[in-house]
Coordinates of C-alpha atoms in Angstrom, one line a residue:
X1 CA 66.2 60.3 41.1
X2 CA 68.1 57.2 42.4
X3 CA 68.0 53.7 40.7
X4 CA 65.5 52.4 42.6
X5 CA 63.1 55.0 41.8
X6 CA 63.9 54.9 38.7
X7 CA 63.3 50.9 37.8
X8 CA 59.7 51.8 39.9
X9 CA 59.2 54.2 36.6
X10 CA 60.2 52.1 34.4
X11 CA 58.0 48.8 35.4
X12 CA 54.9 51.5 35.5
X13 CA 55.5 52.7 32.2
X14 CA 55.7 49.2 30.7
X15 CA 52.7 47.7 32.6
X16 CA 51.3 50.8 31.0
X17 CA 52.4 49.6 27.2
X18 CA 51.0 46.7 28.4
X19 CA 48.1 47.1 29.2
X20 CA 47.7 49.2 25.9
X21 CA 48.5 46.9 23.5
X22 CA 46.1 44.5 25.8
X23 CA 43.4 46.8 25.4
X24 CA 44.0 46.8 21.2
X25 CA 44.1 43.8 20.8
X26 CA 40.8 43.0 22.5
X27 CA 39.2 46.0 20.4
X28 CA 40.9 44.7 17.5
X29 CA 39.2 41.3 18.1
X30 CA 36.2 42.7 19.1
X31 CA 35.8 44.8 16.1
X32 CA 37.1 41.8 13.6
X33 CA 34.2 39.4 15.2
X34 CA 31.5 42.3 14.8
X35 CA 32.6 42.9 11.1
X36 CA 32.4 39.2 10.2
X37 CA 29.0 38.5 11.9
X38 CA 28.5 41.4 9.8
X39 CA 29.4 40.3 6.7
X40 CA 28.0 36.5 7.6
X41 CA 24.5 37.8 7.8
X42 CA 24.9 40.3 4.8
X43 CA 25.9 36.9 2.7
X44 CA 23.1 34.9 4.5
X45 CA 20.8 38.0 2.8
X46 CA 21.8 38.0 -0.5
X47 CA 20.2 36.1 -3.4
X48 CA 22.6 34.2 -5.5
X49 CA 21.4 36.6 -8.4
X50 CA 18.6 38.8 -9.4
X51 CA 17.1 38.3 -11.9
X52 CA 17.2 35.1 -14.2
X53 CA 14.7 31.6 -14.3
X54 CA 13.1 29.7 -11.3
X55 CA 14.9 25.9 -11.5
X56 CA 13.8 22.5 -10.2
X57 CA 16.1 21.5 -7.8
X58 CA 16.2 17.6 -6.0
X59 CA 17.2 17.4 -2.5
X60 CA 17.8 13.0 -2.6
X61 CA 16.7 11.4 0.5
X62 CA 20.0 10.5 2.6
X63 CA 22.0 13.4 1.0
X64 CA 23.7 15.6 3.7
X65 CA 24.2 19.9 4.7
X66 CA 27.5 19.6 2.7
X67 CA 26.2 17.7 -0.4
X68 CA 23.0 19.8 -0.7
X69 CA 25.4 23.3 -0.6
X70 CA 27.3 21.7 -3.2
X71 CA 24.7 20.8 -5.5
X72 CA 23.0 24.8 -4.7
X73 CA 26.0 26.5 -5.7
X74 CA 26.9 24.4 -9.0
X75 CA 23.3 25.4 -9.9
X76 CA 23.8 28.7 -9.3
X77 CA 21.2 29.2 -6.9
X78 CA 23.6 30.3 -3.8
X79 CA 26.9 32.4 -4.0
X80 CA 28.7 30.4 -1.4
X81 CA 27.7 26.9 0.3
X82 CA 29.9 27.9 3.4
X83 CA 27.4 30.5 4.5
X84 CA 24.6 27.8 3.7
X85 CA 26.0 25.2 5.8
X86 CA 27.0 27.6 8.4
X87 CA 23.5 28.9 8.9
X88 CA 22.1 25.1 8.5
X89 CA 24.5 24.6 11.4
X90 CA 23.2 27.9 13.4
X91 CA 19.6 27.3 13.3
X92 CA 19.7 23.8 14.0
X93 CA 18.1 22.2 11.0
X94 CA 20.4 19.5 9.4
X95 CA 18.0 17.2 10.8
X96 CA 14.8 18.7 9.1
X97 CA 15.8 19.4 6.0
X98 CA 13.6 17.3 3.3
X99 CA 14.2 14.8 0.1
X100 CA 12.2 16.2 -2.5
X101 CA 11.7 18.7 -5.8
X102 CA 11.8 22.2 -5.0
X103 CA 10.9 24.7 -7.8
X104 CA 13.6 27.5 -6.5
X105 CA 14.0 31.2 -8.1
X106 CA 17.4 32.5 -8.0
X107 CA 16.2 35.4 -6.1
X108 CA 15.5 33.4 -3.6
X109 CA 17.7 34.3 -0.2
X110 CA 19.6 31.4 1.8
X111 CA 17.6 31.7 4.7
X112 CA 14.4 31.5 1.7
X113 CA 15.6 28.2 0.3
X114 CA 16.8 26.7 3.6
X115 CA 13.1 27.3 5.0
X116 CA 11.6 25.8 1.8
X117 CA 13.8 22.7 2.4
X118 CA 13.0 22.4 6.3
X119 CA 9.4 22.8 5.7
X120 CA 9.1 20.9 3.1
X121 CA 7.4 23.0 0.6
X122 CA 8.0 20.8 -2.5
X123 CA 7.1 20.9 -5.8
X124 CA 3.9 18.1 -6.0
X125 CA 4.4 15.2 -9.3
X126 CA 0.4 14.5 -8.9
X127 CA -3.1 15.6 -10.3
X128 CA -6.1 15.4 -7.9
X129 CA -9.3 14.2 -9.6
X130 CA -12.4 13.6 -8.3
X131 CA -14.6 10.8 -9.6
X132 CA -18.1 11.6 -9.1
X133 CA -20.9 8.2 -8.5
X134 CA -21.9 6.9 -11.0
X135 CA -19.5 7.7 -13.7
X136 CA -18.8 6.0 -16.3
X137 CA -15.4 4.7 -17.7
X138 CA -16.0 7.2 -21.1
X139 CA -17.1 10.0 -18.3
X140 CA -14.3 9.1 -16.5
X141 CA -11.8 9.0 -19.2
X142 CA -13.0 12.7 -20.4
X143 CA -11.7 14.1 -16.8
X144 CA -8.9 12.3 -17.3
X145 CA -8.0 13.8 -20.5
X146 CA -9.1 17.4 -19.3
X147 CA -6.4 17.3 -16.6
X148 CA -3.9 15.9 -19.2
X149 CA -2.8 12.5 -17.9
X150 CA -4.4 10.4 -21.5
X151 CA -4.9 11.0 -24.7
X152 CA -8.5 10.4 -25.5
X153 CA -9.2 6.8 -26.6
X154 CA -7.1 5.7 -24.2
X155 CA -9.7 4.0 -22.2
X156 CA -11.5 3.1 -24.9
X157 CA -10.5 -0.6 -24.4
X158 CA -12.1 -1.4 -21.5
X159 CA -10.2 -4.1 -19.3
X160 CA -11.2 -7.4 -17.7
X161 CA -11.6 -8.6 -14.7
X162 CA -9.2 -11.9 -15.4
X163 CA -6.7 -9.2 -16.1
X164 CA -6.1 -8.2 -12.9
X165 CA -7.2 -11.6 -10.8
X166 CA -3.6 -11.7 -9.4
X167 CA -3.2 -8.2 -8.5
X168 CA -6.8 -7.6 -7.0
X169 CA -8.1 -10.7 -4.5
X170 CA -11.9 -9.6 -4.7
X171 CA -12.0 -9.9 -8.6
X172 CA -11.2 -13.5 -8.7
X173 CA -15.0 -14.0 -8.1
X174 CA -15.9 -12.2 -11.4
X175 CA -16.4 -14.5 -14.8
X176 CA -13.8 -14.2 -17.3
X177 CA -14.1 -11.1 -19.3
X178 CA -16.4 -9.1 -17.0
X179 CA -16.3 -5.2 -16.9
X180 CA -14.4 -3.4 -14.5
X181 CA -16.9 -0.7 -15.3
X182 CA -18.5 0.3 -11.6
X183 CA -15.3 -0.9 -9.7
X184 CA -13.6 3.1 -9.2
X185 CA -15.5 4.5 -6.2
X186 CA -16.7 8.0 -6.3
X187 CA -13.5 9.3 -4.5
X188 CA -11.0 11.9 -5.3
X189 CA -7.5 10.1 -6.6
X190 CA -3.8 11.1 -7.0
X191 CA -2.1 10.7 -10.4
X192 CA 1.0 11.0 -10.7
X193 CA 1.3 13.5 -14.0
X194 CA 3.2 10.7 -15.6
X195 CA 1.1 7.9 -15.3
X196 CA 0.0 5.7 -17.7
X197 CA -3.9 4.6 -18.5
X198 CA -2.9 1.6 -17.2

């Protein structure tokens, strides 16, 4: 073998080694990315806990994804804030998360929590009460007592129209001391659970 053939042979071997190294690097990269994606998907499906008590979680108005994720992690509702942020980014839901109070179980996955926030499945702080036509103040009070909104006797002292003249223009035409009985029209009303009788 002469010198020229030796150089050509060495070049072929070098090219072959470089090609093998590139193929191995590519395979390593593909396997690493696949393993990483598999791991992330697994983290998204794992709840923070398989037992525990449900918690009320508050998403404040104007709160960002990073803040929400940190609060969830601190409350033990997710394992790692990164995966929550990643899922919200991947699904393009950052602008769809809604403020409010949510009832979350520790066995919820990140996907389930994000879905609850995006769909606005908040815990209601309201009670609906239907007041039929012809109900007196006493009958209305009975309904409110049944719903746990007031204690019996809370509406015993019927307010007079003069107490509300400044608030409601239509009451100014009534004489002082006129009862407000009959001014609550038949309808379904929503009351906050912590509302006062007034």
